[in-house]
Coordinates of C-alpha atoms in Angstrom, one line a residue:
M45 CA 99.6 75.8 76.8
T46 CA 97.3 73.0 75.7
S47 CA 96.6 72.4 72.0
T48 CA 93.0 73.3 72.6
S49 CA 93.8 76.9 73.6
A50 CA 96.1 77.8 70.7
P51 CA 96.7 76.5 67.2
P52 CA 99.9 74.7 66.2
A53 CA 102.9 76.9 65.4
T54 CA 102.3 76.9 61.6
R55 CA 102.9 79.6 59.0
L56 CA 100.0 81.9 58.7
S57 CA 98.3 81.9 55.3
P58 CA 98.4 85.0 53.1
A59 CA 94.6 85.4 53.4
T60 CA 94.9 85.5 57.2
I61 CA 97.7 88.0 57.1
R62 CA 95.8 90.1 54.6
G63 CA 92.5 90.0 56.4
Y64 CA 94.0 90.9 59.8
A65 CA 96.1 93.7 58.3
L66 CA 93.0 95.3 56.8
G67 CA 91.5 95.7 60.2
S68 CA 94.2 98.4 60.7
V69 CA 92.3 100.6 58.3
G70 CA 89.6 100.8 61.0
T71 CA 91.8 101.0 64.0
G72 CA 94.4 103.3 62.5
G73 CA 91.8 105.6 61.0
F74 CA 89.7 105.9 64.1
S75 CA 92.7 106.5 66.3
T76 CA 94.2 109.0 63.9
L77 CA 91.5 111.2 62.4
P78 CA 89.7 112.3 65.6
G79 CA 93.0 112.9 67.3
L80 CA 94.1 115.1 64.4
V81 CA 90.9 117.1 63.7
L82 CA 88.4 116.8 66.5
A83 CA 89.9 119.4 68.8
Y84 CA 90.5 121.7 65.9
Y85 CA 86.9 121.2 64.7
L86 CA 85.6 122.2 68.1
T87 CA 87.8 125.3 68.7
D88 CA 88.1 126.6 65.1
T89 CA 84.8 125.7 63.5
L90 CA 82.3 125.4 66.2
G91 CA 83.8 128.2 68.4
V92 CA 84.1 126.0 71.5
A93 CA 86.5 127.3 74.1
A94 CA 89.7 125.3 74.5
A95 CA 88.9 124.3 78.1
V96 CA 85.4 123.0 77.2
A97 CA 86.8 121.2 74.1
T98 CA 89.3 119.5 76.4
F99 CA 86.4 117.9 78.3
V100 CA 84.5 117.0 75.2
V101 CA 87.5 115.2 73.6
F102 CA 88.6 113.5 76.7
A103 CA 85.5 112.5 78.7
P104 CA 83.9 110.1 76.1
K105 CA 87.2 108.2 75.8
A106 CA 87.5 107.9 79.5
L107 CA 84.5 105.6 79.4
D108 CA 86.6 103.1 77.7
V109 CA 88.5 102.5 80.9
V110 CA 85.4 100.7 82.2
L111 CA 83.9 99.6 78.8
N112 CA 86.9 97.9 77.2
P113 CA 87.7 95.4 80.0
A114 CA 84.0 94.6 80.2
I115 CA 83.8 93.9 76.5
G116 CA 87.0 91.8 76.8
A117 CA 85.4 89.6 79.5
L118 CA 82.2 89.3 77.5
S119 CA 84.1 88.3 74.4
D120 CA 86.0 85.6 76.3
S121 CA 82.7 84.2 77.6
W122 CA 81.2 84.4 74.1
A123 CA 84.3 82.6 72.6
R124 CA 84.0 79.8 75.1
R125 CA 80.3 79.3 74.3
T126 CA 80.4 79.7 70.5
G127 CA 84.1 79.2 69.5
S128 CA 84.4 82.7 67.9
R129 CA 84.5 86.4 68.6
Q130 CA 83.2 87.3 65.2
L131 CA 79.8 88.7 66.3
F132 CA 81.5 91.5 68.3
L133 CA 83.7 92.4 65.4
R134 CA 80.8 92.7 62.9
V135 CA 78.5 94.7 65.2
G136 CA 81.3 97.2 65.8
A137 CA 82.0 97.4 62.0
A138 CA 78.4 98.1 61.3
L139 CA 77.8 100.8 63.9
L140 CA 81.0 102.8 63.8
P141 CA 80.4 104.5 60.3
V142 CA 77.1 105.8 61.4
F143 CA 78.2 107.4 64.7
F144 CA 81.5 108.6 63.2
A145 CA 79.6 110.6 60.5
L146 CA 77.3 112.0 63.2
T147 CA 80.2 113.3 65.2
F148 CA 81.0 115.8 62.4
A149 CA 77.4 116.5 61.5
V150 CA 76.7 119.5 63.7
P151 CA 74.1 121.6 61.8
D152 CA 74.6 125.2 60.7
G153 CA 73.1 127.7 63.2
V154 CA 73.8 125.6 66.3
D155 CA 75.7 127.5 69.0
A156 CA 78.9 126.4 70.6
T157 CA 77.3 124.9 73.7
I158 CA 74.8 122.7 71.8
G159 CA 77.6 121.8 69.3
A160 CA 79.9 120.6 72.1
V161 CA 77.1 118.4 73.5
W162 CA 76.3 117.0 70.0
V163 CA 79.9 116.1 69.4
G164 CA 80.3 114.7 72.8
L165 CA 77.3 112.3 72.6
A166 CA 78.1 111.2 69.0
F167 CA 81.8 110.6 70.0
V168 CA 80.7 108.5 73.0
A169 CA 78.6 106.3 70.7
S170 CA 81.5 106.1 68.2
A171 CA 83.9 105.0 70.9
M172 CA 81.5 102.3 72.1
A173 CA 81.1 100.9 68.6
F174 CA 84.8 101.0 68.1
S175 CA 85.5 99.1 71.3
L176 CA 83.2 96.3 70.2
F177 CA 85.5 95.7 67.3
Q178 CA 88.9 96.7 68.7
V179 CA 89.0 94.5 71.8
P180 CA 88.4 91.1 70.1
Y181 CA 90.6 92.3 67.2
I182 CA 93.6 92.9 69.5
A183 CA 92.9 89.4 71.1
M184 CA 93.0 87.6 67.8
P185 CA 96.8 87.2 67.3
A186 CA 97.1 85.1 70.4
E187 CA 94.5 82.7 68.9
L188 CA 95.7 82.8 65.3
T189 CA 99.2 81.4 66.1
D190 CA 101.5 80.6 69.1
D191 CA 104.7 81.2 67.2
Y192 CA 107.0 84.1 68.3
H193 CA 108.2 85.0 64.8
E194 CA 104.8 84.5 63.1
R195 CA 103.3 87.0 65.5
A196 CA 106.0 89.5 64.5
R197 CA 105.3 88.8 60.8
L198 CA 101.6 89.3 61.4
M199 CA 102.2 92.6 63.1
A200 CA 104.7 93.8 60.5
W201 CA 102.0 93.5 57.8
R202 CA 99.4 95.0 60.2
V203 CA 101.6 98.0 61.0
A204 CA 102.4 98.5 57.3
V205 CA 98.7 98.8 56.6
L206 CA 98.4 100.9 59.7
G207 CA 100.9 103.3 58.2
V208 CA 99.0 103.5 55.0
A209 CA 95.8 104.1 57.0
I210 CA 97.4 106.9 59.0
L211 CA 98.6 108.5 55.8
L212 CA 95.2 108.0 54.2
F213 CA 93.2 109.4 57.1
G214 CA 95.8 111.9 58.3
A215 CA 96.6 113.4 55.0
G216 CA 93.4 112.6 53.2
G217 CA 91.0 113.6 56.0
P218 CA 91.8 117.3 55.8
Q219 CA 91.8 117.1 52.0
L220 CA 88.3 115.6 52.1
R221 CA 87.3 118.5 54.4
E222 CA 88.5 121.0 51.8
L223 CA 86.9 119.2 48.9
G224 CA 83.6 119.3 50.8
G225 CA 84.0 123.1 50.9
G226 CA 85.6 123.5 54.3
G227 CA 83.7 124.5 57.4
R228 CA 80.8 122.4 58.8
W229 CA 79.9 120.9 55.4
G230 CA 83.4 120.0 54.7
Y231 CA 83.7 118.1 58.0
L232 CA 80.4 116.3 57.3
V233 CA 81.7 115.1 53.9
M234 CA 84.9 113.9 55.7
G235 CA 82.9 112.1 58.4
V236 CA 80.7 110.2 56.0
V237 CA 83.4 109.1 53.6
A238 CA 86.0 108.3 56.3
G239 CA 83.4 106.4 58.3
A240 CA 82.5 104.2 55.4
V241 CA 86.1 103.3 54.8
L242 CA 86.6 102.5 58.5
G243 CA 83.7 100.1 58.4
L244 CA 84.9 98.3 55.3
G245 CA 88.4 97.6 56.8
M246 CA 86.8 96.4 60.0
F247 CA 84.4 94.0 58.2
A248 CA 87.3 92.5 56.2
A249 CA 89.1 91.7 59.5
S250 CA 86.0 90.1 61.0
R251 CA 86.0 87.5 58.2
I252 CA 89.2 85.8 59.4
A253 CA 88.2 85.5 63.1
P254 CA 89.2 82.0 64.3
R255 CA 86.3 79.6 64.4
R256 CA 86.4 76.5 66.6
P257 CA 83.6 74.2 68.0
P258 CA 82.8 75.4 71.5
S259 CA 83.9 72.0 72.9
E260 CA 87.4 72.7 71.7
V261 CA 87.7 76.0 73.6
T262 CA 89.1 75.6 77.0
A263 CA 86.7 76.8 79.7
G264 CA 88.2 78.4 82.7
G265 CA 88.5 81.7 84.4
E266 CA 85.7 84.0 85.5
A267 CA 84.2 86.2 82.7
S268 CA 83.7 89.5 84.6
F269 CA 85.1 93.1 84.7
A270 CA 86.8 92.3 88.0
A271 CA 88.5 89.3 86.5
S272 CA 89.8 91.4 83.6
L273 CA 91.4 93.9 86.0
R274 CA 93.0 91.1 87.9
V275 CA 95.0 90.3 84.7
V276 CA 97.0 93.5 85.3
R277 CA 98.0 92.3 88.8
S278 CA 98.7 88.7 87.8
S279 CA 101.2 89.4 85.0
R280 CA 104.2 91.7 85.7
P281 CA 105.4 91.6 82.0
F282 CA 101.9 92.7 81.0
R283 CA 102.0 95.6 83.5
M284 CA 105.3 96.8 82.1
L285 CA 104.3 96.4 78.5
V286 CA 100.9 98.1 78.9
T287 CA 102.5 101.0 80.8
A288 CA 105.0 101.6 78.0
S289 CA 102.2 101.3 75.4
A290 CA 100.0 103.8 77.3
L291 CA 102.7 106.4 77.6
Q292 CA 103.6 106.0 73.9
A293 CA 99.9 106.3 73.0
F294 CA 99.8 109.5 75.1
A295 CA 102.9 110.8 73.3
T296 CA 101.7 110.0 69.8
G297 CA 98.2 111.4 70.6
T298 CA 99.8 114.6 71.7
M299 CA 101.9 114.9 68.6
L300 CA 98.9 114.1 66.4
A301 CA 96.6 116.6 68.0
S302 CA 99.2 119.4 67.9
A303 CA 100.1 118.8 64.2
Q304 CA 97.1 120.8 62.8
Y305 CA 97.9 123.7 65.1
A306 CA 101.6 123.5 64.2
A307 CA 100.8 123.5 60.5
T308 CA 98.5 126.5 60.8
Y309 CA 100.2 128.7 63.3
V310 CA 103.9 127.6 63.3
L311 CA 104.5 126.6 59.7
G312 CA 101.9 129.2 58.5
N313 CA 100.0 126.9 56.2
E314 CA 96.9 124.9 57.3
D315 CA 97.3 122.4 54.4
S316 CA 100.9 121.5 55.4
V317 CA 99.5 119.1 57.9
S318 CA 99.1 116.7 55.0
F319 CA 102.8 116.9 54.2
L320 CA 103.7 116.4 57.9
F321 CA 101.7 113.1 57.8
A322 CA 103.3 112.1 54.6
A323 CA 106.7 112.6 56.2
L324 CA 105.6 110.7 59.3
V325 CA 104.1 107.7 57.5
G326 CA 106.0 107.2 54.2
P327 CA 109.3 106.2 55.8
A328 CA 107.4 104.1 58.4
V329 CA 106.0 101.8 55.7
A330 CA 109.3 101.5 53.9
V331 CA 111.4 100.4 56.9
M332 CA 109.0 97.8 58.2
P333 CA 111.1 94.9 56.8
L334 CA 114.1 96.3 58.7
W335 CA 112.2 96.1 62.0
S336 CA 111.2 92.5 61.2
R337 CA 114.9 91.6 60.6
L338 CA 115.9 93.3 63.8
V339 CA 113.4 91.1 65.7
R340 CA 115.2 88.0 64.4
S341 CA 118.7 89.2 65.3
W342 CA 118.0 91.2 68.5
G343 CA 114.6 90.0 69.8
K344 CA 111.5 92.2 70.2
R345 CA 112.5 94.0 73.4
R346 CA 115.8 95.4 72.2
A347 CA 114.3 96.4 68.9
Y348 CA 111.5 98.1 70.8
L349 CA 113.9 100.1 72.9
L350 CA 115.6 101.4 69.7
A351 CA 112.3 102.4 68.1
S352 CA 111.3 104.3 71.2
S353 CA 114.7 106.1 71.3
L354 CA 114.3 107.3 67.7
F355 CA 110.9 108.7 68.5
L356 CA 112.3 110.4 71.6
A357 CA 115.2 111.9 69.6
A358 CA 112.8 113.3 67.0
G359 CA 110.6 114.9 69.7
V360 CA 113.7 116.7 71.2
A361 CA 114.8 117.9 67.8
L362 CA 111.4 119.5 67.1
L363 CA 112.1 121.9 69.8
G364 CA 114.1 123.7 67.1
L365 CA 110.8 125.1 65.9
L366 CA 111.2 127.7 68.7
A367 CA 114.1 129.1 66.7
G368 CA 112.6 128.8 63.2
T369 CA 111.0 126.6 60.6
G370 CA 112.4 125.0 57.4
G371 CA 112.6 121.9 55.4
W372 CA 114.4 120.2 58.2
V373 CA 111.1 119.8 60.1
Y374 CA 110.0 117.1 57.6
G375 CA 113.2 115.2 58.0
V376 CA 112.8 115.1 61.8
V377 CA 109.2 114.0 61.4
A378 CA 110.4 111.2 59.1
V379 CA 112.7 109.9 61.9
A380 CA 109.8 110.0 64.3
G381 CA 107.9 107.9 61.7
V382 CA 110.6 105.2 61.6
G383 CA 110.4 105.0 65.4
Y384 CA 106.7 105.1 65.5
A385 CA 106.4 102.2 63.1
G386 CA 108.7 100.1 65.2
M387 CA 106.9 101.0 68.4
Q388 CA 103.5 100.0 67.0
M389 CA 104.7 96.7 65.5
L390 CA 106.8 95.6 68.4
G391 CA 104.5 96.4 71.2
M392 CA 101.6 94.7 69.5
S393 CA 103.6 91.6 68.6
M394 CA 104.8 91.3 72.3
L395 CA 101.2 91.4 73.6
P396 CA 100.2 87.9 72.4
D397 CA 103.5 86.5 73.8
V398 CA 102.5 87.8 77.2
I399 CA 98.9 86.4 76.8
S400 CA 100.3 83.0 75.8
D401 CA 102.7 83.0 78.8
H402 CA 99.8 83.9 81.2
E403 CA 97.4 81.3 79.7
R404 CA 100.1 78.6 79.9
R405 CA 100.6 79.4 83.6
E406 CA 96.9 79.3 84.2
G407 CA 96.4 75.9 82.5
G408 CA 95.0 77.1 79.2
A409 CA 92.2 79.3 80.3
V410 CA 90.8 81.6 77.6
R411 CA 91.9 85.1 78.7
A412 CA 92.9 86.9 75.5
G413 CA 89.8 89.1 75.6
A414 CA 90.6 90.1 79.2
F415 CA 94.1 91.1 78.3
S416 CA 93.1 93.0 75.1
G417 CA 90.3 94.7 77.0
V418 CA 92.6 96.2 79.5
W419 CA 95.2 96.9 76.9
T420 CA 92.8 98.8 74.6
A421 CA 91.3 100.7 77.6
V422 CA 94.7 102.0 78.7
E423 CA 95.8 102.7 75.1
T424 CA 92.6 104.6 74.3
I425 CA 92.9 106.7 77.4
G426 CA 96.5 107.5 76.4
L427 CA 95.4 108.6 73.0
A428 CA 92.6 110.7 74.4
L429 CA 94.9 112.3 76.9
G430 CA 97.0 113.6 73.9
P431 CA 94.4 116.1 72.6
A432 CA 93.4 116.9 76.2
L433 CA 97.1 117.8 77.0
V434 CA 97.4 119.9 73.8
L435 CA 94.2 121.8 74.6
A436 CA 95.4 122.4 78.2
I437 CA 98.7 123.7 77.0
L438 CA 96.9 126.0 74.5
A439 CA 94.6 127.3 77.3
I440 CA 97.5 128.0 79.6
T441 CA 99.5 129.8 76.9
G442 CA 96.6 132.0 75.8
F443 CA 95.4 130.4 72.6
V444 CA 92.3 132.2 71.3
S445 CA 89.5 130.0 69.7
S446 CA 87.6 131.2 66.6
T447 CA 84.8 130.2 64.3
D448 CA 85.2 129.3 60.6
D449 CA 84.2 132.8 59.6
A450 CA 86.8 134.6 61.6
E451 CA 90.6 134.4 61.8
V452 CA 92.4 135.3 65.0
A453 CA 96.0 136.2 65.4
Q454 CA 97.8 134.3 68.1
S455 CA 100.3 135.6 70.6
Q456 CA 103.9 134.5 70.5
T457 CA 103.4 132.7 73.8
A458 CA 100.5 130.7 72.3
I459 CA 102.6 129.8 69.3
D460 CA 105.5 128.7 71.6
G461 CA 102.9 126.6 73.5
I462 CA 102.1 124.8 70.2
V463 CA 105.8 124.0 69.7
V464 CA 106.1 122.6 73.2
A465 CA 103.0 120.4 72.6
I466 CA 104.4 118.9 69.4
S467 CA 108.0 118.4 70.7
A468 CA 108.8 118.5 74.5
A469 CA 105.6 116.8 75.7
P470 CA 105.9 113.7 73.4
A471 CA 109.6 113.5 74.2
I472 CA 109.1 113.4 78.0
L473 CA 106.3 110.8 77.7
T474 CA 108.4 108.6 75.5
A475 CA 111.3 108.8 77.9
L476 CA 109.1 107.5 80.7
S477 CA 107.9 104.7 78.4
I478 CA 111.5 103.6 77.9
V479 CA 111.9 103.2 81.7
A480 CA 109.0 100.8 81.7
L481 CA 110.4 98.8 78.8
Y482 CA 113.7 98.3 80.7
R483 CA 111.7 96.6 83.4
Y484 CA 109.9 94.2 81.0
R485 CA 111.0 90.6 81.3
L486 CA 109.5 87.4 79.7
E487 CA 110.9 83.9 79.5
A488 CA 109.6 83.4 76.0
E489 CA 111.3 86.7 74.9
T490 CA 114.6 85.6 76.3
A491 CA 114.4 82.1 74.8
H492 CA 113.4 83.2 71.3
A493 CA 115.9 86.1 71.2
Q494 CA 118.7 83.6 72.0
N495 CA 117.5 81.0 69.5
G496 CA 117.0 83.4 66.6
S497 CA 114.9 82.2 63.7
H498 CA 113.5 78.7 63.7

């Protein structure tokens, strides 16, 4: 790659590491909290039938399949003309808090049908605002450094903050709901406070967006939706990596969406969802330095396979909930957390390697936005499929929806369906992702894994 398309391989400054990591407050929070509570909000507060809630949760996210690659192409074009993607980042950071709060602001007295439409429209607007930030945010590492290990270091800090964000929103979101009095008012309080925190994290990341004179940015490549999609066909390593990422997003989205149902109907305590999240995220943050060391000794691909295998094993072990509950559940979830942290860090640190490899082969053309647009579209649809799959399993197994004034006893079949959703479904999806990872090959990965640390 020419020097005009990437900075020299220098050590990233603490301010850059810190600023980029803070963006995970926004990406982690928006990916976690709706996946955890939105389906539950629809079925158990607004009284929306599980089948209808499936459509409401999934359909808005499906728009990202078209929207994100288009935003990626536009951000590439903007970066060539202005030297920075910062405008996209800041517009997304400003709009998301507003639409996120509106998603959980369905007024009292509104029936289930109108409530479902309200949530669907507000969630579409939220997803659009989030995409304006997320696509250029994911493109930034390839432009911040071209060093294999610095990218791993950048992602280690990002995922550490991501873990804190997941804990903050996963455990704190339901607590905010209860502090707000539960029911519709509780969700509104949660939406307003959580939305503000999302926006602050996203704005912090926008401040460290690379800035270069337009003349220093290599022109080249068509900035269009079709050109973004051609990225998938032109890079086999990208296809394998994005397939693994999508399947793992599907798996984690399924586990997240089923956690609240498992806490309420399997563990018998709605509030235990906060403890499940603490068990998932606490170990994940603590072991991040171990994943960084494994990258230096094993390389990213081998470490990624280990992380995925741990998450798979935990999913299989959670099938034990069919026999009974106990403290062992939190230990198994902690193992899943260790694997999840590695999966997040390693996949995201391999993406800029793939981008650099492609840009080098294409003569230095600016294509990071095209890659990140397709990546985030596929990842978003994977996360959205998680709640949709959970709701489909609930519908098939006879789960009965309710409003916040009525409690419904569930059949044993419905409870078993919840167990399958939190265990077998994520395990199968993760196993498929491992197959894709085995087919991933990149020259830079092999070279750096052999050379070890610089």
